[in-house]
JSON list of C-alpha atoms in Angstrom, two decimals:
[
{"chain": "A", "resi": 27, "resn": "UNK", "atom": "CA", "xyz": [85.59, 53.09, -13.13]},
{"chain": "A", "resi": 28, "resn": "UNK", "atom": "CA", "xyz": [88.09, 55.74, -13.84]},
{"chain": "A", "resi": 29, "resn": "UNK", "atom": "CA", "xyz": [90.17, 55.12, -16.92]},
{"chain": "A", "resi": 30, "resn": "UNK", "atom": "CA", "xyz": [93.61, 57.00, -16.77]},
{"chain": "A", "resi": 31, "resn": "UNK", "atom": "CA", "xyz": [95.21, 57.31, -19.99]},
{"chain": "A", "resi": 32, "resn": "UNK", "atom": "CA", "xyz": [98.74, 59.03, -20.36]},
{"chain": "A", "resi": 33, "resn": "UNK", "atom": "CA", "xyz": [100.85, 59.46, -23.53]},
{"chain": "A", "resi": 34, "resn": "UNK", "atom": "CA", "xyz": [104.55, 60.11, -23.24]},
{"chain": "A", "resi": 35, "resn": "UNK", "atom": "CA", "xyz": [107.04, 61.60, -25.78]},
{"chain": "A", "resi": 36, "resn": "UNK", "atom": "CA", "xyz": [110.48, 60.67, -24.66]},
{"chain": "A", "resi": 37, "resn": "UNK", "atom": "CA", "xyz": [113.71, 62.29, -26.06]},
{"chain": "A", "resi": 38, "resn": "UNK", "atom": "CA", "xyz": [117.18, 60.76, -26.19]},
{"chain": "A", "resi": 39, "resn": "UNK", "atom": "CA", "xyz": [119.23, 58.37, -28.13]},
{"chain": "A", "resi": 40, "resn": "UNK", "atom": "CA", "xyz": [117.35, 55.63, -29.80]},
{"chain": "A", "resi": 41, "resn": "UNK", "atom": "CA", "xyz": [118.38, 52.53, -27.88]},
{"chain": "A", "resi": 42, "resn": "UNK", "atom": "CA", "xyz": [118.35, 54.70, -24.50]},
{"chain": "A", "resi": 43, "resn": "UNK", "atom": "CA", "xyz": [114.76, 55.59, -25.22]},
{"chain": "A", "resi": 44, "resn": "UNK", "atom": "CA", "xyz": [113.73, 52.10, -26.24]},
{"chain": "A", "resi": 45, "resn": "UNK", "atom": "CA", "xyz": [115.35, 50.66, -23.01]},
{"chain": "A", "resi": 46, "resn": "UNK", "atom": "CA", "xyz": [113.82, 53.18, -20.74]},
{"chain": "A", "resi": 47, "resn": "UNK", "atom": "CA", "xyz": [110.28, 52.66, -22.20]},
{"chain": "A", "resi": 48, "resn": "UNK", "atom": "CA", "xyz": [110.72, 48.83, -21.65]},
{"chain": "A", "resi": 49, "resn": "UNK", "atom": "CA", "xyz": [111.82, 49.31, -18.10]},
{"chain": "A", "resi": 50, "resn": "UNK", "atom": "CA", "xyz": [108.85, 51.61, -17.41]},
{"chain": "A", "resi": 51, "resn": "UNK", "atom": "CA", "xyz": [106.55, 49.17, -19.07]},
{"chain": "A", "resi": 52, "resn": "UNK", "atom": "CA", "xyz": [107.74, 46.38, -16.77]},
{"chain": "A", "resi": 53, "resn": "UNK", "atom": "CA", "xyz": [107.53, 48.66, -13.79]},
{"chain": "A", "resi": 54, "resn": "UNK", "atom": "CA", "xyz": [104.04, 49.85, -14.34]},
{"chain": "A", "resi": 55, "resn": "UNK", "atom": "CA", "xyz": [102.59, 46.54, -15.23]},
{"chain": "A", "resi": 56, "resn": "UNK", "atom": "CA", "xyz": [104.04, 45.18, -12.15]},
{"chain": "A", "resi": 57, "resn": "UNK", "atom": "CA", "xyz": [102.16, 47.71, -9.99]},
{"chain": "A", "resi": 58, "resn": "UNK", "atom": "CA", "xyz": [98.83, 45.81, -10.06]},
{"chain": "A", "resi": 59, "resn": "UNK", "atom": "CA", "xyz": [100.44, 43.50, -7.61]},
{"chain": "A", "resi": 60, "resn": "UNK", "atom": "CA", "xyz": [101.84, 46.35, -5.30]},
{"chain": "A", "resi": 61, "resn": "UNK", "atom": "CA", "xyz": [99.00, 48.99, -5.27]},
{"chain": "A", "resi": 62, "resn": "UNK", "atom": "CA", "xyz": [95.76, 47.70, -3.93]},
{"chain": "A", "resi": 63, "resn": "UNK", "atom": "CA", "xyz": [93.73, 50.50, -5.49]},
{"chain": "A", "resi": 64, "resn": "UNK", "atom": "CA", "xyz": [95.09, 49.75, -9.06]},
{"chain": "A", "resi": 65, "resn": "UNK", "atom": "CA", "xyz": [92.65, 47.42, -10.98]},
{"chain": "A", "resi": 66, "resn": "UNK", "atom": "CA", "xyz": [94.58, 47.41, -14.19]},
{"chain": "A", "resi": 67, "resn": "UNK", "atom": "CA", "xyz": [97.70, 48.76, -15.83]},
{"chain": "A", "resi": 68, "resn": "UNK", "atom": "CA", "xyz": [99.34, 48.41, -19.14]},
{"chain": "A", "resi": 69, "resn": "UNK", "atom": "CA", "xyz": [101.82, 50.12, -21.42]},
{"chain": "A", "resi": 70, "resn": "UNK", "atom": "CA", "xyz": [102.07, 50.19, -24.97]},
{"chain": "A", "resi": 71, "resn": "UNK", "atom": "CA", "xyz": [105.10, 51.16, -26.77]},
{"chain": "A", "resi": 72, "resn": "UNK", "atom": "CA", "xyz": [104.58, 52.95, -30.18]},
{"chain": "A", "resi": 73, "resn": "UNK", "atom": "CA", "xyz": [105.70, 50.83, -33.13]},
{"chain": "A", "resi": 74, "resn": "UNK", "atom": "CA", "xyz": [104.99, 53.48, -35.70]},
{"chain": "A", "resi": 75, "resn": "UNK", "atom": "CA", "xyz": [108.14, 55.79, -36.39]},
{"chain": "A", "resi": 76, "resn": "UNK", "atom": "CA", "xyz": [105.69, 58.41, -38.20]},
{"chain": "A", "resi": 77, "resn": "UNK", "atom": "CA", "xyz": [104.16, 59.07, -34.78]},
{"chain": "A", "resi": 78, "resn": "UNK", "atom": "CA", "xyz": [105.33, 61.36, -32.17]},
{"chain": "A", "resi": 79, "resn": "UNK", "atom": "CA", "xyz": [104.43, 59.72, -29.13]},
{"chain": "A", "resi": 80, "resn": "UNK", "atom": "CA", "xyz": [106.75, 57.01, -27.74]},
{"chain": "A", "resi": 81, "resn": "UNK", "atom": "CA", "xyz": [104.21, 55.21, -25.38]},
{"chain": "A", "resi": 82, "resn": "UNK", "atom": "CA", "xyz": [100.80, 55.09, -23.87]},
{"chain": "A", "resi": 83, "resn": "UNK", "atom": "CA", "xyz": [99.92, 54.05, -20.31]},
{"chain": "A", "resi": 84, "resn": "UNK", "atom": "CA", "xyz": [96.48, 52.80, -19.57]},
{"chain": "A", "resi": 85, "resn": "UNK", "atom": "CA", "xyz": [95.14, 52.22, -16.11]},
{"chain": "A", "resi": 86, "resn": "UNK", "atom": "CA", "xyz": [91.88, 51.70, -14.21]},
{"chain": "A", "resi": 87, "resn": "UNK", "atom": "CA", "xyz": [90.84, 52.63, -10.63]},
{"chain": "A", "resi": 88, "resn": "UNK", "atom": "CA", "xyz": [87.59, 52.61, -8.89]},
{"chain": "A", "resi": 89, "resn": "UNK", "atom": "CA", "xyz": [87.40, 56.13, -7.66]},
{"chain": "A", "resi": 90, "resn": "UNK", "atom": "CA", "xyz": [89.23, 59.57, -7.55]},
{"chain": "A", "resi": 91, "resn": "UNK", "atom": "CA", "xyz": [90.65, 58.85, -4.12]},
{"chain": "A", "resi": 92, "resn": "UNK", "atom": "CA", "xyz": [91.98, 55.56, -5.58]},
{"chain": "A", "resi": 93, "resn": "UNK", "atom": "CA", "xyz": [93.63, 57.41, -8.42]},
{"chain": "A", "resi": 94, "resn": "UNK", "atom": "CA", "xyz": [95.25, 59.92, -6.06]},
{"chain": "A", "resi": 95, "resn": "UNK", "atom": "CA", "xyz": [96.62, 57.03, -3.97]},
{"chain": "A", "resi": 96, "resn": "UNK", "atom": "CA", "xyz": [98.05, 55.31, -7.12]},
{"chain": "A", "resi": 97, "resn": "UNK", "atom": "CA", "xyz": [99.65, 58.47, -8.33]},
{"chain": "A", "resi": 98, "resn": "UNK", "atom": "CA", "xyz": [101.39, 59.22, -5.04]},
{"chain": "A", "resi": 99, "resn": "UNK", "atom": "CA", "xyz": [102.37, 55.67, -4.19]},
{"chain": "A", "resi": 100, "resn": "UNK", "atom": "CA", "xyz": [105.99, 55.19, -3.78]},
{"chain": "A", "resi": 101, "resn": "UNK", "atom": "CA", "xyz": [106.18, 52.33, -6.22]},
{"chain": "A", "resi": 102, "resn": "UNK", "atom": "CA", "xyz": [104.40, 54.54, -8.93]},
{"chain": "A", "resi": 103, "resn": "UNK", "atom": "CA", "xyz": [106.76, 57.25, -8.19]},
{"chain": "A", "resi": 104, "resn": "UNK", "atom": "CA", "xyz": [109.71, 54.95, -8.71]},
{"chain": "A", "resi": 105, "resn": "UNK", "atom": "CA", "xyz": [108.30, 53.75, -12.08]},
{"chain": "A", "resi": 106, "resn": "UNK", "atom": "CA", "xyz": [107.95, 57.43, -13.28]},
{"chain": "A", "resi": 107, "resn": "UNK", "atom": "CA", "xyz": [111.39, 58.17, -12.18]},
{"chain": "A", "resi": 108, "resn": "UNK", "atom": "CA", "xyz": [112.96, 55.67, -14.79]},
{"chain": "A", "resi": 109, "resn": "UNK", "atom": "CA", "xyz": [111.72, 57.99, -17.52]},
{"chain": "A", "resi": 110, "resn": "UNK", "atom": "CA", "xyz": [111.26, 61.31, -15.91]},
{"chain": "A", "resi": 111, "resn": "UNK", "atom": "CA", "xyz": [114.57, 62.85, -17.23]},
{"chain": "A", "resi": 112, "resn": "UNK", "atom": "CA", "xyz": [113.53, 61.80, -20.74]},
{"chain": "A", "resi": 113, "resn": "UNK", "atom": "CA", "xyz": [109.97, 63.13, -20.74]},
{"chain": "A", "resi": 114, "resn": "UNK", "atom": "CA", "xyz": [109.61, 65.91, -23.45]},
{"chain": "A", "resi": 115, "resn": "UNK", "atom": "CA", "xyz": [105.79, 65.76, -23.63]},
{"chain": "A", "resi": 116, "resn": "UNK", "atom": "CA", "xyz": [102.99, 64.42, -21.56]},
{"chain": "A", "resi": 117, "resn": "UNK", "atom": "CA", "xyz": [99.35, 64.33, -22.26]},
{"chain": "A", "resi": 118, "resn": "UNK", "atom": "CA", "xyz": [96.55, 62.66, -20.00]},
{"chain": "A", "resi": 119, "resn": "UNK", "atom": "CA", "xyz": [92.96, 61.91, -20.01]},
{"chain": "A", "resi": 120, "resn": "UNK", "atom": "CA", "xyz": [90.97, 60.56, -17.17]},
{"chain": "A", "resi": 121, "resn": "UNK", "atom": "CA", "xyz": [87.34, 59.35, -18.16]},
{"chain": "A", "resi": 122, "resn": "UNK", "atom": "CA", "xyz": [84.54, 57.35, -16.49]},
{"chain": "A", "resi": 123, "resn": "UNK", "atom": "CA", "xyz": [83.17, 54.26, -17.65]}
]
């Protein structure tokens, strides 16, 4: 199993960032019903204002090929487009379990 973790720091007005984060969360979590290769997906929105990261994405797939299929899937790309103009920073880790 491949665990795909991505942290995002979004920039913009407070309410605008919060709304974009919620739309992204809803879109990503719906992908498990749209992308067969995606085993799990969740987004956590940071509640601690002392931290710089806005949210974290956690997803699981079975293989590297499945990760590539998920990353390039049109529904995933549409979800990313919801926050892309606001992304100031991104960090990712993929690990095996």
